[in-house]
Amino acid sequence: MPLAFYNAGLFFGLIATFGIGFVCTYCIHVLVKCSHILCRRMKVPSLTFADVAENAFLTGHPSLRKYSGLARGLVDLFLCIDLLGCCCVYIVFVSRNLKQVSDFYDYNIDLRWWMYMLLLPLILLNLIRNLKFLAPFSMLANALTAAAMAITFYYIFKEKLPSFDSRPLMANATQLPLFFGTAIFALEGVGVVMPLENNMKTPQDFLGCPGVLNLGMFLVVCLYSGVGFFGYLKFGDDVSLGSITLNLP
């Protein structure tokens, strides 16, 4: 997120991040509510993302029903592209951080070898189809993420921060597409919404006020905004490395 703020500016990045978070949350609400309506129409307990698209066309205007299969295929295609792209970014992110640690201890291993070493554990994790069995790994990942954010904030606030005047409040308009791309990548998780809701013990708690979705998105947006805002304020143009963890001592 500091890289996103680098491409947006301190003020615009902060406002736009909350705006993107609101839009993402609203769109997920619309998706889940449509799923509930279609479940009642089709008399089924749950629907996948592709099922929602297909049944929306099947129960919609008669002229659109013949495109239901196409809608299902397009949703599956774009979900694959989206999740594949996210996985590629995460693999590069993890590999670069592992390489930085190994280089510190004088183990100069090529970045591509780190990617190869991540392949086997990733394949094993992807063989787990039930979210219930992935929950322990998710909890571990959340704990590690929380620890990483705590360490990051520690180094950000360890010394006095530069003044706000030292960073632009809004970046050049030509950089804004990079900001929106980075911010949307960081905040959106629409691909896991339907599997998550379908596997919840009490799916009625997913929406509503406050609801799992609203609380989760609010917390994520606040944390990401904080890391982006203060990370860019602290490290400035050095955040162009791509990940704030690469700026830590």
CSV table of C-alpha atoms in Angstrom, one decimal:
chain,number,residue,atom,x,y,z
A,1,MET,CA,0.0,0.0,0.0
A,2,PRO,CA,2.8,2.5,0.5
A,3,LEU,CA,3.5,2.1,-3.2
A,4,ALA,CA,-0.1,2.8,-3.9
A,5,PHE,CA,0.1,6.1,-1.9
A,6,TYR,CA,3.3,6.9,-3.8
A,7,ASN,CA,1.3,6.8,-7.0
A,8,ALA,CA,-1.6,8.8,-5.4
A,9,GLY,CA,-0.3,11.2,-2.8
A,10,LEU,CA,-0.9,11.3,0.9
A,11,PHE,CA,-4.3,13.0,0.9
A,12,PHE,CA,-5.8,11.6,-2.3
A,13,GLY,CA,-4.5,8.1,-1.5
A,14,LEU,CA,-6.2,8.1,2.0
A,15,ILE,CA,-9.6,9.3,0.7
A,16,ALA,CA,-9.5,7.1,-2.4
A,17,THR,CA,-8.6,3.9,-0.4
A,18,PHE,CA,-11.6,4.3,1.8
A,19,GLY,CA,-13.7,5.0,-1.3
A,20,ILE,CA,-12.5,1.8,-2.9
A,21,GLY,CA,-13.1,-0.1,0.3
A,22,PHE,CA,-16.7,1.2,0.4
A,23,VAL,CA,-17.3,0.3,-3.3
A,24,CYS,CA,-15.9,-3.2,-2.8
A,25,THR,CA,-18.0,-3.8,0.3
A,26,TYR,CA,-21.1,-2.6,-1.5
A,27,CYS,CA,-20.5,-4.8,-4.5
A,28,ILE,CA,-20.0,-7.8,-2.3
A,29,HIS,CA,-23.3,-7.0,-0.5
A,30,VAL,CA,-25.1,-6.9,-3.9
A,31,LEU,CA,-23.5,-10.2,-4.9
A,32,VAL,CA,-24.5,-12.0,-1.8
A,33,LYS,CA,-28.0,-10.6,-1.7
A,34,CYS,CA,-28.5,-11.7,-5.3
A,35,SER,CA,-27.2,-15.1,-4.4
A,36,HIS,CA,-29.8,-15.3,-1.6
A,37,ILE,CA,-32.6,-14.3,-4.0
A,38,LEU,CA,-31.5,-16.9,-6.6
A,39,CYS,CA,-31.3,-19.6,-4.0
A,40,ARG,CA,-34.9,-19.0,-3.1
A,41,ARG,CA,-35.9,-19.0,-6.8
A,42,MET,CA,-34.0,-22.1,-7.6
A,43,LYS,CA,-34.8,-23.8,-4.3
A,44,VAL,CA,-31.2,-24.7,-3.6
A,45,PRO,CA,-29.2,-24.1,-0.3
A,46,SER,CA,-26.2,-22.3,-1.8
A,47,LEU,CA,-24.7,-21.2,-5.1
A,48,THR,CA,-21.2,-20.7,-6.3
A,49,PHE,CA,-20.1,-17.5,-8.0
A,50,ALA,CA,-20.6,-19.0,-11.5
A,51,ASP,CA,-23.9,-20.5,-10.4
A,52,VAL,CA,-25.1,-17.0,-9.5
A,53,ALA,CA,-24.2,-15.6,-12.9
A,54,GLU,CA,-25.8,-18.5,-14.7
A,55,ASN,CA,-29.0,-18.5,-12.8
A,56,ALA,CA,-29.3,-14.8,-12.9
A,57,PHE,CA,-29.5,-15.1,-16.7
A,58,LEU,CA,-31.7,-18.2,-16.6
A,59,THR,CA,-34.3,-16.4,-14.4
A,60,GLY,CA,-33.9,-13.0,-16.1
A,61,HIS,CA,-35.3,-11.6,-19.3
A,62,PRO,CA,-36.1,-14.4,-21.8
A,63,SER,CA,-33.9,-12.9,-24.5
A,64,LEU,CA,-30.9,-13.3,-22.1
A,65,ARG,CA,-31.4,-16.9,-21.1
A,66,LYS,CA,-29.5,-18.3,-24.0
A,67,TYR,CA,-26.4,-16.6,-22.7
A,68,SER,CA,-26.5,-18.3,-19.3
A,69,GLY,CA,-23.8,-20.7,-20.2
A,70,LEU,CA,-21.6,-17.9,-21.6
A,71,ALA,CA,-22.1,-15.9,-18.4
A,72,ARG,CA,-21.0,-18.9,-16.3
A,73,GLY,CA,-17.9,-19.5,-18.5
A,74,LEU,CA,-16.9,-15.8,-18.4
A,75,VAL,CA,-17.2,-15.7,-14.6
A,76,ASP,CA,-15.0,-18.8,-14.2
A,77,LEU,CA,-12.5,-17.5,-16.8
A,78,PHE,CA,-12.1,-14.1,-15.1
A,79,LEU,CA,-12.0,-15.6,-11.6
A,80,CYS,CA,-9.1,-17.9,-12.8
A,81,ILE,CA,-7.3,-14.9,-14.3
A,82,ASP,CA,-7.9,-12.8,-11.2
A,83,LEU,CA,-6.7,-15.5,-8.7
A,84,LEU,CA,-3.8,-16.6,-10.9
A,85,GLY,CA,-2.6,-13.1,-11.1
A,86,CYS,CA,-2.9,-12.6,-7.3
A,87,CYS,CA,-1.0,-15.8,-6.7
A,88,CYS,CA,1.8,-14.8,-9.0
A,89,VAL,CA,2.1,-11.5,-7.2
A,90,TYR,CA,2.2,-13.2,-3.8
A,91,ILE,CA,4.8,-15.7,-4.9
A,92,VAL,CA,7.0,-12.9,-6.1
A,93,PHE,CA,6.4,-11.0,-2.9
A,94,VAL,CA,7.2,-13.9,-0.6
A,95,SER,CA,10.2,-14.9,-2.7
A,96,ARG,CA,11.7,-11.4,-2.6
A,97,ASN,CA,11.3,-11.2,1.1
A,98,LEU,CA,12.9,-14.6,1.7
A,99,LYS,CA,15.8,-13.6,-0.6
A,100,GLN,CA,16.4,-10.4,1.3
A,101,VAL,CA,16.6,-12.5,4.6
A,102,SER,CA,18.9,-15.1,3.0
A,103,ASP,CA,21.1,-12.4,1.5
A,104,PHE,CA,21.5,-10.8,5.0
A,105,TYR,CA,22.9,-14.1,6.2
A,106,ASP,CA,25.2,-14.4,3.2
A,107,TYR,CA,23.2,-17.1,1.5
A,108,ASN,CA,22.9,-15.8,-2.0
A,109,ILE,CA,20.2,-17.8,-3.5
A,110,ASP,CA,18.7,-16.7,-6.8
A,111,LEU,CA,15.1,-15.4,-6.7
A,112,ARG,CA,13.8,-18.0,-9.0
A,113,TRP,CA,15.1,-20.8,-6.7
A,114,TRP,CA,13.0,-19.3,-3.9
A,115,MET,CA,10.0,-19.5,-6.2
A,116,TYR,CA,10.7,-23.1,-7.0
A,117,MET,CA,11.0,-23.9,-3.3
A,118,LEU,CA,7.5,-22.4,-2.7
A,119,LEU,CA,6.0,-24.6,-5.4
A,120,LEU,CA,5.6,-27.8,-3.4
A,121,PRO,CA,4.0,-26.3,-0.3
A,122,LEU,CA,1.6,-24.3,-2.5
A,123,ILE,CA,0.6,-27.4,-4.5
A,124,LEU,CA,-0.1,-29.2,-1.2
A,125,LEU,CA,-2.2,-26.4,0.2
A,126,ASN,CA,-4.2,-26.2,-3.0
A,127,LEU,CA,-5.1,-29.9,-2.8
A,128,ILE,CA,-7.2,-29.0,0.3
A,129,ARG,CA,-10.7,-28.4,-1.1
A,130,ASN,CA,-12.6,-27.9,2.2
A,131,LEU,CA,-12.3,-24.4,3.8
A,132,LYS,CA,-12.7,-26.0,7.2
A,133,PHE,CA,-9.4,-27.8,6.9
A,134,LEU,CA,-7.8,-24.6,5.6
A,135,ALA,CA,-8.9,-22.7,8.7
A,136,PRO,CA,-5.7,-23.6,10.8
A,137,PHE,CA,-3.5,-22.4,8.0
A,138,SER,CA,-5.6,-19.3,7.7
A,139,MET,CA,-5.3,-18.6,11.4
A,140,LEU,CA,-1.5,-19.0,11.2
A,141,ALA,CA,-1.3,-16.7,8.2
A,142,ASN,CA,-3.4,-14.1,10.1
A,143,ALA,CA,-1.1,-14.3,13.1
A,144,LEU,CA,2.0,-13.9,11.0
A,145,THR,CA,0.4,-11.0,9.1
A,146,ALA,CA,-0.5,-9.3,12.4
A,147,ALA,CA,3.1,-9.8,13.6
A,148,ALA,CA,4.5,-8.4,10.4
A,149,MET,CA,2.2,-5.3,10.6
A,150,ALA,CA,3.2,-4.8,14.2
A,151,ILE,CA,6.9,-4.9,13.3
A,152,THR,CA,6.3,-2.6,10.4
A,153,PHE,CA,4.5,0.0,12.5
A,154,TYR,CA,7.3,-0.3,15.1
A,155,TYR,CA,9.9,0.7,12.6
A,156,ILE,CA,7.7,3.4,11.1
A,157,PHE,CA,7.2,5.1,14.4
A,158,LYS,CA,10.6,4.2,15.9
A,159,GLU,CA,11.9,7.6,14.9
A,160,LYS,CA,10.3,10.9,14.2
A,161,LEU,CA,8.2,11.0,11.0
A,162,PRO,CA,8.9,13.5,8.3
A,163,SER,CA,6.5,16.4,8.0
A,164,PHE,CA,3.4,16.1,5.8
A,165,ASP,CA,4.8,18.8,3.6
A,166,SER,CA,7.6,16.6,2.6
A,167,ARG,CA,5.2,14.4,0.5
A,168,PRO,CA,2.8,15.4,-2.2
A,169,LEU,CA,-0.8,15.5,-1.2
A,170,MET,CA,-1.8,14.3,-4.7
A,171,ALA,CA,0.4,12.7,-7.3
A,172,ASN,CA,0.5,13.3,-11.0
A,173,ALA,CA,-2.7,12.1,-12.8
A,174,THR,CA,-0.7,9.8,-15.0
A,175,GLN,CA,0.2,7.8,-11.8
A,176,LEU,CA,-3.3,7.3,-10.6
A,177,PRO,CA,-4.1,4.2,-12.7
A,178,LEU,CA,-1.2,2.5,-10.9
A,179,PHE,CA,-2.7,3.6,-7.5
A,180,PHE,CA,-6.1,2.2,-8.4
A,181,GLY,CA,-4.7,-1.1,-9.7
A,182,THR,CA,-2.6,-1.6,-6.5
A,183,ALA,CA,-5.4,-0.6,-4.1
A,184,ILE,CA,-8.0,-2.7,-5.8
A,185,PHE,CA,-5.6,-5.7,-5.8
A,186,ALA,CA,-5.0,-5.2,-2.1
A,187,LEU,CA,-8.6,-4.7,-1.1
A,188,GLU,CA,-10.8,-6.9,-3.3
A,189,GLY,CA,-11.4,-10.5,-2.4
A,190,VAL,CA,-14.5,-11.2,-4.4
A,191,GLY,CA,-13.3,-14.5,-5.5
A,192,VAL,CA,-13.5,-16.0,-2.0
A,193,VAL,CA,-16.8,-14.4,-1.0
A,194,MET,CA,-19.2,-17.1,-2.1
A,195,PRO,CA,-17.1,-20.1,-0.9
A,196,LEU,CA,-16.6,-18.3,2.5
A,197,GLU,CA,-20.3,-17.5,3.0
A,198,ASN,CA,-21.4,-21.0,1.8
A,199,ASN,CA,-19.0,-22.7,4.3
A,200,MET,CA,-20.0,-20.5,7.3
A,201,LYS,CA,-21.7,-22.2,10.2
A,202,THR,CA,-24.0,-19.2,10.5
A,203,PRO,CA,-24.1,-17.6,7.0
A,204,GLN,CA,-26.7,-15.1,8.2
A,205,ASP,CA,-24.0,-13.4,10.1
A,206,PHE,CA,-22.1,-12.6,7.0
A,207,LEU,CA,-24.1,-9.6,6.0
A,208,GLY,CA,-26.1,-7.2,8.3
A,209,CYS,CA,-25.0,-4.7,10.8
A,210,PRO,CA,-22.3,-4.9,11.8
A,211,GLY,CA,-21.8,-8.3,10.2
A,212,VAL,CA,-18.7,-10.3,9.4
A,213,LEU,CA,-18.2,-8.6,6.0
A,214,ASN,CA,-18.6,-5.0,7.3
A,215,LEU,CA,-16.3,-5.5,10.2
A,216,GLY,CA,-13.7,-7.4,8.2
A,217,MET,CA,-13.6,-4.8,5.4
A,218,PHE,CA,-13.6,-1.9,7.8
A,219,LEU,CA,-10.6,-3.4,9.7
A,220,VAL,CA,-8.8,-4.2,6.5
A,221,VAL,CA,-9.3,-0.8,5.0
A,222,CYS,CA,-8.1,0.9,8.2
A,223,LEU,CA,-5.0,-1.2,8.5
A,224,TYR,CA,-4.1,-0.9,4.8
A,225,SER,CA,-4.7,2.9,4.9
A,226,GLY,CA,-2.5,3.2,7.9
A,227,VAL,CA,0.3,1.2,6.4
A,228,GLY,CA,0.1,3.0,3.1
A,229,PHE,CA,-0.2,6.5,4.6
A,230,PHE,CA,2.5,6.2,7.3
A,231,GLY,CA,4.7,3.9,5.2
A,232,TYR,CA,4.8,6.4,2.4
A,233,LEU,CA,5.3,9.3,4.8
A,234,LYS,CA,8.2,7.5,6.4
A,235,PHE,CA,10.1,6.0,3.5
A,236,GLY,CA,9.0,8.4,0.7
A,237,ASP,CA,10.3,7.4,-2.8
A,238,ASP,CA,12.0,4.3,-1.4
A,239,VAL,CA,8.7,2.5,-1.3
A,240,SER,CA,9.0,2.0,-5.1
A,241,LEU,CA,10.7,-1.3,-4.2
A,242,GLY,CA,7.1,-2.7,-4.1
A,243,SER,CA,6.7,-3.9,-0.6
A,244,ILE,CA,7.3,-1.9,2.6
A,245,THR,CA,8.9,-5.0,4.2
A,246,LEU,CA,11.8,-4.5,1.8
A,247,ASN,CA,12.4,-1.1,3.4
A,248,LEU,CA,12.7,-2.4,6.9
A,249,PRO,CA,16.2,-2.7,8.4
